[in-house]
Coordinates of C-alpha atoms in Angstrom, one line a residue:
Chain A
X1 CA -5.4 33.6 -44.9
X2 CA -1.9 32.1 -44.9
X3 CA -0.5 35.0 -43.0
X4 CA -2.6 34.6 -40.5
X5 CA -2.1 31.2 -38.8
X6 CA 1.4 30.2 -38.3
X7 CA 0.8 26.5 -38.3
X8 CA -1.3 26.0 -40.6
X9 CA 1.2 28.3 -42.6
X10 CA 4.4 26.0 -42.1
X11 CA 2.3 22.9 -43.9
X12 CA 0.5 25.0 -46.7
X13 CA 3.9 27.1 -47.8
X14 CA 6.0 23.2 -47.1
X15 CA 3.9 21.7 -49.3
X16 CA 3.4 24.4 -52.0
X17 CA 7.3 24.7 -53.0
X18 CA 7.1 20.9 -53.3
X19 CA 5.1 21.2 -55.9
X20 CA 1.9 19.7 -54.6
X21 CA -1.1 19.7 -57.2
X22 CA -3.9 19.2 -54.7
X23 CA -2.3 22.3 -52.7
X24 CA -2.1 24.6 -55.8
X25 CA -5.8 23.4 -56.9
X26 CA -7.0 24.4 -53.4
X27 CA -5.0 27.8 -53.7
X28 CA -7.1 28.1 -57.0
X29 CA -10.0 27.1 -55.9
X30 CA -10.1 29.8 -53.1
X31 CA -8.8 32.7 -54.9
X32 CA -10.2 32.2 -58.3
X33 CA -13.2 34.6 -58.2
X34 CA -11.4 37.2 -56.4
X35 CA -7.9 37.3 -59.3
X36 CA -10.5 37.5 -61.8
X37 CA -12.7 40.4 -60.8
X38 CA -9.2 42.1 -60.0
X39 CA -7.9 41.3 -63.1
X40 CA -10.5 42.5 -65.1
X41 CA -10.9 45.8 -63.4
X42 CA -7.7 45.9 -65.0
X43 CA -7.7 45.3 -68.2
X44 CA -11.8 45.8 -68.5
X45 CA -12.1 43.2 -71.4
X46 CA -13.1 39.3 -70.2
X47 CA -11.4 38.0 -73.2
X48 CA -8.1 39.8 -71.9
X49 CA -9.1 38.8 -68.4
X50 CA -9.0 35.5 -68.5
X51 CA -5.8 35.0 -70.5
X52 CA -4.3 36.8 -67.9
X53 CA -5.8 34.8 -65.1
X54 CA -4.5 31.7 -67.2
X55 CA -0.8 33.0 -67.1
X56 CA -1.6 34.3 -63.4
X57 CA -2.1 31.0 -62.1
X58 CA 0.9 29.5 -64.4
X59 CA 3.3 31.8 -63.0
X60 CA 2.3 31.1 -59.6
X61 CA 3.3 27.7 -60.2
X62 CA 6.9 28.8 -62.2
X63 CA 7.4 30.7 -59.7
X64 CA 6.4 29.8 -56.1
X65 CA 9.9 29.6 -54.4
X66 CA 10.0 33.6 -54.9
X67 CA 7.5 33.4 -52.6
X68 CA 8.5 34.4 -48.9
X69 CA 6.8 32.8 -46.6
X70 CA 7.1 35.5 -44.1
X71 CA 5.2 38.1 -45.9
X72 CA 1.3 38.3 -46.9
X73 CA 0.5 35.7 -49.5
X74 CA -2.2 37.3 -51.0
X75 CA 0.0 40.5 -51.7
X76 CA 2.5 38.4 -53.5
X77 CA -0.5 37.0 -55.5
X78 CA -1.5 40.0 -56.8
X79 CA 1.6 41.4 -57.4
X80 CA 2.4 38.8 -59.7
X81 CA -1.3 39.4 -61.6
X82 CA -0.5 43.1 -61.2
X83 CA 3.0 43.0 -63.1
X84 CA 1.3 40.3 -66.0
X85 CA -1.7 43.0 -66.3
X86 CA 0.3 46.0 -66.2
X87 CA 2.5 44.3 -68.7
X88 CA -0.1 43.6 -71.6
X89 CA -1.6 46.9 -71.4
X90 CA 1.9 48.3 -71.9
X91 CA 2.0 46.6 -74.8
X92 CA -1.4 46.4 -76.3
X93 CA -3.0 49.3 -74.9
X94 CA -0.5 52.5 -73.6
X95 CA -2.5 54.9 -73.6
X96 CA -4.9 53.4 -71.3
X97 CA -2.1 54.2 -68.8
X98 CA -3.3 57.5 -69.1
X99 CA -0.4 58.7 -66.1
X100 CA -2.2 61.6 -64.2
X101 CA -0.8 65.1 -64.2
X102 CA 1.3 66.4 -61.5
X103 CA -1.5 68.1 -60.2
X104 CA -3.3 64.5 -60.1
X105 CA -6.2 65.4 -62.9
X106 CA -6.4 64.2 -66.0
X107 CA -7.7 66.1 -68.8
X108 CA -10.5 64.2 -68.4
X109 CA -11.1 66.1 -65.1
X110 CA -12.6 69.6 -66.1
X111 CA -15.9 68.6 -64.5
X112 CA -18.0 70.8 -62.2
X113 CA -18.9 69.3 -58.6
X114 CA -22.4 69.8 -58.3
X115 CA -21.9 69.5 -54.7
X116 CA -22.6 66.1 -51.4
X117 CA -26.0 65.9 -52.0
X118 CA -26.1 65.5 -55.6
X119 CA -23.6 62.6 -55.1
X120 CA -25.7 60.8 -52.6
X121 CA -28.8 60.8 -55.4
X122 CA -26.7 59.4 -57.7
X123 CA -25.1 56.5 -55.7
X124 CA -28.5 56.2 -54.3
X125 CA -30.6 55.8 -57.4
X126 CA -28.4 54.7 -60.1
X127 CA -27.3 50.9 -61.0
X128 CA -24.2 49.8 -59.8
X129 CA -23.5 49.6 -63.5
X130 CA -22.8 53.7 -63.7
X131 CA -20.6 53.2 -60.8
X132 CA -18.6 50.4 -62.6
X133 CA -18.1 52.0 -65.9
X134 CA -17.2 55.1 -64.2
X135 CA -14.6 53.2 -62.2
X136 CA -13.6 51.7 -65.6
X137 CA -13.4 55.1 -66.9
X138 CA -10.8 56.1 -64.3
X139 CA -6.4 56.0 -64.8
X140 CA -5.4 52.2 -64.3
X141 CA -3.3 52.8 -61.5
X142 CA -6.3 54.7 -59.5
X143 CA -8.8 52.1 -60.6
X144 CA -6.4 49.6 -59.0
X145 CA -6.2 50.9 -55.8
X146 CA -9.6 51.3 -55.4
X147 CA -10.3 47.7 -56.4
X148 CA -7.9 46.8 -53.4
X149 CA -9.2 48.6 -51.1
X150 CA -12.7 48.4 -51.7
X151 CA -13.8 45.1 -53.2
X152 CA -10.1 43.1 -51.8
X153 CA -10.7 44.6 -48.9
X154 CA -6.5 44.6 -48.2
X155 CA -4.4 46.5 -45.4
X156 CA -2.5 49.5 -46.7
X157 CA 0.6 47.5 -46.0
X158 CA -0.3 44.9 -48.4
X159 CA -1.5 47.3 -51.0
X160 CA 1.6 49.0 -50.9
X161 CA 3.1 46.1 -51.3
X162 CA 1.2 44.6 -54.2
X163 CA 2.0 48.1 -56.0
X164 CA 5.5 48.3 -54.5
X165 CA 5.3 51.6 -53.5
X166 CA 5.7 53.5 -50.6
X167 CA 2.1 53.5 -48.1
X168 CA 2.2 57.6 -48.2
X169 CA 1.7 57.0 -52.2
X170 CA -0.9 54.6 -51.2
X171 CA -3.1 56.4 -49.4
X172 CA -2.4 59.9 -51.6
X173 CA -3.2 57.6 -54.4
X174 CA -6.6 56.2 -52.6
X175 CA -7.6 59.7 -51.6
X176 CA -7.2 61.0 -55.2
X177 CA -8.9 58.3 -56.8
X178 CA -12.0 58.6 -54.3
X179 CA -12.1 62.3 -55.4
X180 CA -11.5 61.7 -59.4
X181 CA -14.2 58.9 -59.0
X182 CA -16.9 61.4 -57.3
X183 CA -16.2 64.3 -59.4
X184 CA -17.0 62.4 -63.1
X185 CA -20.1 61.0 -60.9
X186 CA -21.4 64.2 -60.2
X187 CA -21.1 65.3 -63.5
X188 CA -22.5 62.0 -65.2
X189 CA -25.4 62.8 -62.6
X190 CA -25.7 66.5 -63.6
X191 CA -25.2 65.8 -67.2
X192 CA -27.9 63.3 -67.9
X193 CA -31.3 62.2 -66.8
X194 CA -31.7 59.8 -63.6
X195 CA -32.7 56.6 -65.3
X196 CA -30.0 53.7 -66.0
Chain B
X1 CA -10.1 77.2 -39.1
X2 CA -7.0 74.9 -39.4
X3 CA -8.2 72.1 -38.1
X4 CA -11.1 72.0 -40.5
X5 CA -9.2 72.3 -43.9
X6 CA -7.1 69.2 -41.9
X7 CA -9.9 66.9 -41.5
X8 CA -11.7 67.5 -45.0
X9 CA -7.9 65.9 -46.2
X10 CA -8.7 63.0 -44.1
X11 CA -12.4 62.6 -44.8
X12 CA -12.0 60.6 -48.2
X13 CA -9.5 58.4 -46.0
X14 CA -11.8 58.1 -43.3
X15 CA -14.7 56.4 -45.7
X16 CA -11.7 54.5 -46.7
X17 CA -11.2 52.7 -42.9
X18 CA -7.8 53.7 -43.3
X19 CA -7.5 56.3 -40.8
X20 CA -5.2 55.1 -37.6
X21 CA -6.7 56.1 -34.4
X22 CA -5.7 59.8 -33.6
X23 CA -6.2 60.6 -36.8
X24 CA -9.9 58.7 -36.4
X25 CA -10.6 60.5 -33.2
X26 CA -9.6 64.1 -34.6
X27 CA -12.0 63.8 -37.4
X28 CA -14.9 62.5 -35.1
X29 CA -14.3 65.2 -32.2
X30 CA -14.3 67.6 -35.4
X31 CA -17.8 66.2 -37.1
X32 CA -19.7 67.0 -33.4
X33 CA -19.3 70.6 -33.9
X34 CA -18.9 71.2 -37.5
X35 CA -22.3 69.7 -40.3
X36 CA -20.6 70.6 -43.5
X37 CA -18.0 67.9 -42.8
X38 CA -20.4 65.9 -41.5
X39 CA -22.3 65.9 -44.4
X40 CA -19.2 65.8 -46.5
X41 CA -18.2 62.6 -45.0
X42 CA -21.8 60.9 -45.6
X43 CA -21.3 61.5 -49.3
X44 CA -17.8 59.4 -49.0
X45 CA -19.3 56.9 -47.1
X46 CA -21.9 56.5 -49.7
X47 CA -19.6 56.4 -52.7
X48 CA -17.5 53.8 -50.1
X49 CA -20.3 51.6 -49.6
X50 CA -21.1 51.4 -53.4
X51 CA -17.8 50.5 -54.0
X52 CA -18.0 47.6 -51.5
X53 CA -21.4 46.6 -52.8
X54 CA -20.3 46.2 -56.5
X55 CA -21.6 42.9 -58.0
X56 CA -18.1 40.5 -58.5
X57 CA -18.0 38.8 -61.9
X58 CA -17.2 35.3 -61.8
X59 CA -14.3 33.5 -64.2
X60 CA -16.8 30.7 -66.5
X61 CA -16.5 27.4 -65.3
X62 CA -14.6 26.2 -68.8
X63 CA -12.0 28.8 -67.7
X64 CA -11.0 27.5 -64.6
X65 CA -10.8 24.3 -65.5
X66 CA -8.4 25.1 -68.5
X67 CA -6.5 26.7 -65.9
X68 CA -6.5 23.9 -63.1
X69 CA -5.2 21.6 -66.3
X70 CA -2.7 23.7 -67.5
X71 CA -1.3 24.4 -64.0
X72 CA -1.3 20.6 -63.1
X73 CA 0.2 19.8 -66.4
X74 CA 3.4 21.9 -65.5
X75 CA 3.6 20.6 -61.5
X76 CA 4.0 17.4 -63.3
X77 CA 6.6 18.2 -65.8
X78 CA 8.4 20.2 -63.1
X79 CA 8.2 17.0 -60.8
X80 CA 9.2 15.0 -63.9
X81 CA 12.7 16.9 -64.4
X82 CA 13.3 16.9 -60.9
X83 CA 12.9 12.8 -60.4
X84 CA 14.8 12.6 -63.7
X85 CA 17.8 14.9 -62.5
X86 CA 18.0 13.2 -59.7
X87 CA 18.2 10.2 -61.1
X88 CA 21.0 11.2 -63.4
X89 CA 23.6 12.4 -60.2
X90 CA 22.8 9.0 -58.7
X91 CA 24.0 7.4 -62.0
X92 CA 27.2 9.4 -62.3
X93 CA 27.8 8.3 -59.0
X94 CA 27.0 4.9 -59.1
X95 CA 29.6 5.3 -62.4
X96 CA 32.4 7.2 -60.3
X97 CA 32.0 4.5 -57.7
X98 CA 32.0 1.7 -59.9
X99 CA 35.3 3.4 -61.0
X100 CA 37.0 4.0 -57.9
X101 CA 36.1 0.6 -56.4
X102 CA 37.4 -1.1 -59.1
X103 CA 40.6 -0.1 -59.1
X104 CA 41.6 -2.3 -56.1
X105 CA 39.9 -5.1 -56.8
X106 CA 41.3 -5.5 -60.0
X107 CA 45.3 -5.0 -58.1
X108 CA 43.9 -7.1 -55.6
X109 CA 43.0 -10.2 -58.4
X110 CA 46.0 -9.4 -60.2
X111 CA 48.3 -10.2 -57.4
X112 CA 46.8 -12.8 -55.7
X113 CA 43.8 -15.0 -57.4
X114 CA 45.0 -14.1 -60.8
X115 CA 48.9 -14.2 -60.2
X116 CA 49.4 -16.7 -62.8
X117 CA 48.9 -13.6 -65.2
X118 CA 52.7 -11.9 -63.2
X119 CA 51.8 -8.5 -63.6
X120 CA 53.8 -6.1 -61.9
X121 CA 52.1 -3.2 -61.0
X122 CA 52.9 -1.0 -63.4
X123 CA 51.3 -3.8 -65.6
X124 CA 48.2 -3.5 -63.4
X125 CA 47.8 -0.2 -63.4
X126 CA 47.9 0.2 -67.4
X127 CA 45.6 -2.6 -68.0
X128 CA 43.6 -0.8 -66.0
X129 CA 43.9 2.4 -67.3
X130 CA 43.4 0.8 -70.3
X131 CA 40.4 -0.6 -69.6
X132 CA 39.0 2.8 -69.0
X133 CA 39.8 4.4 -71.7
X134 CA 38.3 2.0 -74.1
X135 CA 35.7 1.8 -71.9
X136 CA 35.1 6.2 -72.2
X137 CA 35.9 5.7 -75.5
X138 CA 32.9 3.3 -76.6
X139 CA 30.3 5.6 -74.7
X140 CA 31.8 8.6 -76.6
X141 CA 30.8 7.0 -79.9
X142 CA 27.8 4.6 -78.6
X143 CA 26.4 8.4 -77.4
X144 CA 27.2 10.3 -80.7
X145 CA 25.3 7.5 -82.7
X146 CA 22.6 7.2 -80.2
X147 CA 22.0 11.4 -80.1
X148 CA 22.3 12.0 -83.8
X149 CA 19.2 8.9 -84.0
X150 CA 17.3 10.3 -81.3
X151 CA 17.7 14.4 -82.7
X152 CA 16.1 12.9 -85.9
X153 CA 13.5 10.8 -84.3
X154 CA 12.5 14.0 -82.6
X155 CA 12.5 16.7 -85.6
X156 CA 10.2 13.8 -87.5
X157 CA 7.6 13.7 -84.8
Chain C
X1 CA 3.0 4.9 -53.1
X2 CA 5.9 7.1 -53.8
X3 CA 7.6 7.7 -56.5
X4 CA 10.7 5.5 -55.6
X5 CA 8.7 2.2 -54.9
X6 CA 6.7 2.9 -58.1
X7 CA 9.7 3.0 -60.5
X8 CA 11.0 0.0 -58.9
X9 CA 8.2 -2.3 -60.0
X10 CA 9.1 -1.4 -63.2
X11 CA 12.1 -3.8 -62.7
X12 CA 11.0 -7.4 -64.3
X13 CA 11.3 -10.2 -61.6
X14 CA 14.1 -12.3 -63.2
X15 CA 16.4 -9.2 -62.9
X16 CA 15.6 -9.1 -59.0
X17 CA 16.2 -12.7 -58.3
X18 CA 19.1 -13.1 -60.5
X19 CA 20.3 -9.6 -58.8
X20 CA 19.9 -11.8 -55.0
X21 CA 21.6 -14.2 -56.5
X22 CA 24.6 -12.9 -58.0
X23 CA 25.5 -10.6 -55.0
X24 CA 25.0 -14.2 -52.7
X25 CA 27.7 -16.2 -55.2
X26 CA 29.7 -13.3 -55.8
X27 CA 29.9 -12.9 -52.1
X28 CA 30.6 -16.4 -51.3
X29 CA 33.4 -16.3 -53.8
X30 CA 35.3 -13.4 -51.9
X31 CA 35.2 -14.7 -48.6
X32 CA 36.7 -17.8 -50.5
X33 CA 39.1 -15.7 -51.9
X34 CA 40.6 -13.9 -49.0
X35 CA 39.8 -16.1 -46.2
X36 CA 40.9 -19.8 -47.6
X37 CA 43.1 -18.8 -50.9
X38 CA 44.5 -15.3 -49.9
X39 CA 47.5 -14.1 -50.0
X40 CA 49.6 -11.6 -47.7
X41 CA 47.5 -8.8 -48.6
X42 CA 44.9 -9.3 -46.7
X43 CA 47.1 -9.6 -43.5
X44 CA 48.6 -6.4 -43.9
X45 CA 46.7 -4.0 -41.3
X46 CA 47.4 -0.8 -44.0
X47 CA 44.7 -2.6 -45.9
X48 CA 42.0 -3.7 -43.8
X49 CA 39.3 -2.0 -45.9
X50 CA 40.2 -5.0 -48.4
X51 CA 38.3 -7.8 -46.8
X52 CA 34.5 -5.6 -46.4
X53 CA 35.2 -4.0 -49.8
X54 CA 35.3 -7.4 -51.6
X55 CA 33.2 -9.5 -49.7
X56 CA 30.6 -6.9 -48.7
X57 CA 30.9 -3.8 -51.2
X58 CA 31.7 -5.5 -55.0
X59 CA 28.5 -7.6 -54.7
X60 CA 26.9 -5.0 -53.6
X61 CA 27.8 -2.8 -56.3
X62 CA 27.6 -5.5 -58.9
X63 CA 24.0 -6.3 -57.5
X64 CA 23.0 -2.7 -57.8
X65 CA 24.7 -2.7 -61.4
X66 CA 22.2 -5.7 -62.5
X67 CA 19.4 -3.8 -60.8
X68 CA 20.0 -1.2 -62.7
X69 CA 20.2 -3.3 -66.0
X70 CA 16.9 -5.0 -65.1
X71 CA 15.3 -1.7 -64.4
X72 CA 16.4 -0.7 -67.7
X73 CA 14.6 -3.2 -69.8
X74 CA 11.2 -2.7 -68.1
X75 CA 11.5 1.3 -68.5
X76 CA 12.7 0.9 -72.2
X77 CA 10.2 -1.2 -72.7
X78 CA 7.4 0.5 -71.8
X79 CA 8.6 3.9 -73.3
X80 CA 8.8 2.5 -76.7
X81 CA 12.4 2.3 -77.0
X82 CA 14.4 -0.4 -78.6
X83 CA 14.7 -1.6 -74.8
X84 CA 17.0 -4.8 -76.4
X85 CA 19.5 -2.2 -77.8
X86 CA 19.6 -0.5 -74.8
X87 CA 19.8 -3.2 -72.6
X88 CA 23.2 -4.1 -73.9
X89 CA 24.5 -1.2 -74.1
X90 CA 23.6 -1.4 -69.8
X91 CA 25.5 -4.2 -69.4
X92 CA 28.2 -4.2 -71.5
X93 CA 29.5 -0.5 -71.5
X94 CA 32.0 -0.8 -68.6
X95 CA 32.0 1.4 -65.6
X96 CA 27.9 1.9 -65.8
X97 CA 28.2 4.7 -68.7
X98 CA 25.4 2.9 -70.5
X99 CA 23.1 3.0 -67.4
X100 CA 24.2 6.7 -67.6
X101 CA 23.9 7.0 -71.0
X102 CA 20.4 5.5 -71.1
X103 CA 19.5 8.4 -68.2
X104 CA 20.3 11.0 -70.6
X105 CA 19.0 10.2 -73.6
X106 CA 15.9 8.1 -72.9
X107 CA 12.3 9.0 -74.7
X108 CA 9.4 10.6 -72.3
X109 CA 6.6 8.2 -71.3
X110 CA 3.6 7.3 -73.3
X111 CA 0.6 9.3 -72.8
X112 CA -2.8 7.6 -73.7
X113 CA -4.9 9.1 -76.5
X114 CA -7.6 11.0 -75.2
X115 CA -9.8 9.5 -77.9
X116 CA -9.1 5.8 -78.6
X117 CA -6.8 5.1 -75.4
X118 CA -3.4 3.4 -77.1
X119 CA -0.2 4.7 -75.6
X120 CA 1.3 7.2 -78.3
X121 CA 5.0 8.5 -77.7
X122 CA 4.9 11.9 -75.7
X123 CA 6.8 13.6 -78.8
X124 CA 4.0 12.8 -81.4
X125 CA 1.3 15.4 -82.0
X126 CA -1.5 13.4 -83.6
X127 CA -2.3 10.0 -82.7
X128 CA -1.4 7.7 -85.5
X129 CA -4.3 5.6 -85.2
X130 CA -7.4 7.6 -84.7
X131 CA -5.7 11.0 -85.6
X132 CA -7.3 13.4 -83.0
X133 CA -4.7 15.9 -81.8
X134 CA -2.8 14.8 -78.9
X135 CA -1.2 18.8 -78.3
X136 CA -2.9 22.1 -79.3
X137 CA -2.3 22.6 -83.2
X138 CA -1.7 25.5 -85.2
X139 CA -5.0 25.6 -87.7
X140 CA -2.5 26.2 -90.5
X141 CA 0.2 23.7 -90.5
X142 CA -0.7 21.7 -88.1
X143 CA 2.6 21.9 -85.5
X144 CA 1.8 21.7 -82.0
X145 CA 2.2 24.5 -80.4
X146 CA 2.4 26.1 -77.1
X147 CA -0.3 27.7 -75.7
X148 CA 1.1 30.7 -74.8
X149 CA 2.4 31.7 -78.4
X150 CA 0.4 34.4 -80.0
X151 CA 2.0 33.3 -83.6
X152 CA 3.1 29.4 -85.2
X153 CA 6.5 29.2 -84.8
X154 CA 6.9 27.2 -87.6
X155 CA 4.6 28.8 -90.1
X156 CA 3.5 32.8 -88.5
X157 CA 0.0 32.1 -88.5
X158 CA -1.8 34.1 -85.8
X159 CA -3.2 32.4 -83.3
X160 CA -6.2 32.7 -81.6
X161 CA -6.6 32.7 -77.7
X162 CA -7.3 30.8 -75.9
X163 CA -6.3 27.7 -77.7
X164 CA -9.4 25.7 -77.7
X165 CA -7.4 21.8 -77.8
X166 CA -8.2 20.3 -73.9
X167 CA -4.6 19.2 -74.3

């Protein structure tokens, strides 16, 4: 990506705070899949989704001289979807915010492990589509991280820097949202039959 | 026993690929002697590999493209203002210039091609000044008339 | 072609050649003036910057200025002003205020309609000859509105999102 090849850097970031359209298509062209799947593990509605991803890309283009070319570009990118999403569902929906307790459960979290191999039956068997409402049932901010890590596939650096946070929150945060995530699968999978 | 409450902190991280290497190499010299941990760590990996495998949804088609218009749409305008402001210092200079420059050419005619007129220069230099004014004066009200047309012409549209 | 070169086609022919010809007379009549009817100024050394300001910079200036005017009757023109007005003003305002002036206050450009093609003033919302909206609308009142409002500003009406108008 940009950060990675300084020449190629120079011309893209020159040409971006110009203001070039065929530069800022290209940008959207190659990270339009990836801001919306982020963005609507966000929010979790498509119609809400894709408004965002609509004032995503405008801001991008408001905004692209607080863009330093120095750091990751694809952190900056998300931080600016991040703040847009974090900002609606503020607004519209607080209590999805759902902070965690200081303990890092929720109240949501009384669930009984039913121990590793009960986990692996129900990765193994079940749809992906358990797995993804499960993720959607999670606290926004550990559903986030996960979505970065996993399906973004970003550094800790630039997660921590998408989330502005320090990278010890990151990866406490990361941790506890793999272990909120597996203990509402084991009890979906204890709780119910096998099928989809 | 230690060691083993450490590593089952850093298994989760470990199905993560976010474990530097000392921290890596502890938990893998751990998992050759100890199976609960191993077995632990097979059920992150699992969970880990679902996560990566999870279908992506796609924007529609019709979305992107509102987007790609919208964002052109403001590059222009942005590029519009900038041309247009632009434009607007090189006119207030052309102005100042016009202003400067004409000073001594207008001494310059007034003492030699236009002598005839005997104008001493404090002559010159009031006709000049004079000349000014009227001419800030006109734009003052040539710009109120023209604004108050164009605000109205604007609010009817 | 950039944007420089482009605006200057914009400036009708006549205005160039009568702009090349004005600075050529103009300069021909300085270099009269201060090499064969000049007076003592010019042989003062305190003033040397006399002789290329009058022969070389006025016409210069003065060419520029009727560039300026010409340039100013195309782009009135084609933005739907009263480019006769305006033109004028150019000219006749001393000191280049009206080329300023027109800078300032001057009408966006014409974008086509969409439907029927004709060149509508950027300000109108509806095309007045085939009526199809040229901005998104509110469904109530029918302002144009911006499409990242979630109410009319002009009449409250909720809007839905996205707006649907390609505009």
């Amino acid at each position: 990506m940009m950060w990675e090849v300084p020449v190629g850097l120079e011309n893209e970031a020159a040409r971006l705070r110009r203001g070039d359209p065929a530069a800022f298509e290209a940008l959207l062209e190659r990270y339009q899949n990836r801001l919306y799947r982020y963005l609507l593990r966000m929010v979790r509605e498509p119609a809400t989704a894709e408004d965002l991803f609509q004032q995503t890309w405008l801001r991008v283009a408001e905004k692209i001289r607080s863009y330093n070319p120095q750091r990751s570009f694809e952190a900056w990118l998300f931080s600016v979807a991040r703040n847009l999403a974090i900002d609606h569902l503020r607004r519209y929906k607080p209590e999805s915010l759902d902070e965690p307790l200081a303990t890092g459960e929720t109240r949501a979290d009384q669930l009984v492990g039913a121990g590793p191999t009960a986990l692996e039956g129900v990765i193994v068997r079940e749809r992906s589509s358990r797995l993804a409402a499960t993720l959607g049932e999670l606290p926004v901010i550990y559903r986030e991280v996960l979505s970065l890590r996993f399906e973004e596939e970003m550094k800790l650096e630039e997660i921590a820097e998408v989330l502005g946070t320090p990278l010890s929150t990151v990866k406490t945060r990361l941790r506890r949202s793999l272990e909120q995530l597996r203990r509402r699968l084991e009890a979906r999978g204890s709780a119910s039959e096998w099928q989809v | 026993m230690k060691e083993h409450d450490k590593v089952r902190e850093l298994l989760t991280l470990s199905a993560a690929g976010t474990l530097d290497s000392s921290e890596q190499q502890m938990v893998e010299r751990h998992l050759a002697e100890c199976a609960e941990c191993a077995r632990e760590l097979e059920g992150w990996n699992a969970l880990a590999g679902g996560l990566r495998r999870l279908p992506t949804p796609r924007p529609s088609a019709a979305l992107v493209e509102r987007t790609r218009t919208l964002m052109v749409k403001h590059l222009a305008a942005e590029a519009e203002r900038r041309w247009d402001l632009g434009l607007l210092v090189f006119a207030v200079l052309f102005a100042w210039t016009l202003t400067l420059a004409g000073w001594p050419i207008a001494r310059l005619l007034t003492s030699g091609a236009a002598a005839w007129l005997d104008m001493s220069f404090r002559q010159a230099w009031l006709g000049y000044a004079a000349y000014t004014a009227v001419g800030w004066v006109s734009a003052g009200v040539a710009a109120v008339i023209l604004g108050l047309r164009h605000r109205t012409s604007r609010r009817m549209a | 072609m950039s944007r420089f070169q482009e605006e200057f086609r914009v400036i009708p022919r006549t205005a160039m050649a009568l702009a090349v010809l004005w600075v050529l007379a103009m300069a021909a009549g300085m270099a009269y003036l201060v090499y064969v009817a000049g007076g003592s100024d010019f042989r003062n050394p305190g003033n040397w910057f006399l002789r290329p300001l009058l022969i070389v910079v006025a016409p210069l200036l003065t060419g520029m200025y009727v560039l300026m005017v010409g340039y100013i009757y195309g782009d009135a023109r084609r933005r739907r002003m009263r480019y006769v007005l305006w033109t004028f003003l150019a000219f006749f305002l001393p000191q280049a205020i009206g080329i300023l002036l027109y800078f300032i206050l001057r009408d966006p450009l014409p974008s086509p309609c969409p439907q029927c093609r004709t060149a509508a003033p950027a300000n109108f919302t509806f095309c007045p000859f085939c009526g199809t909206p040229l901005k998104p609308t509110c469904p109530q009142c029918g302002k144009s509105v911006e499409h990242n409002w979630t109410n009319c500003a002009y009449c409250g009406k909720k809007l839905e999102q996205p707006t649907s108008n390609a505009a």
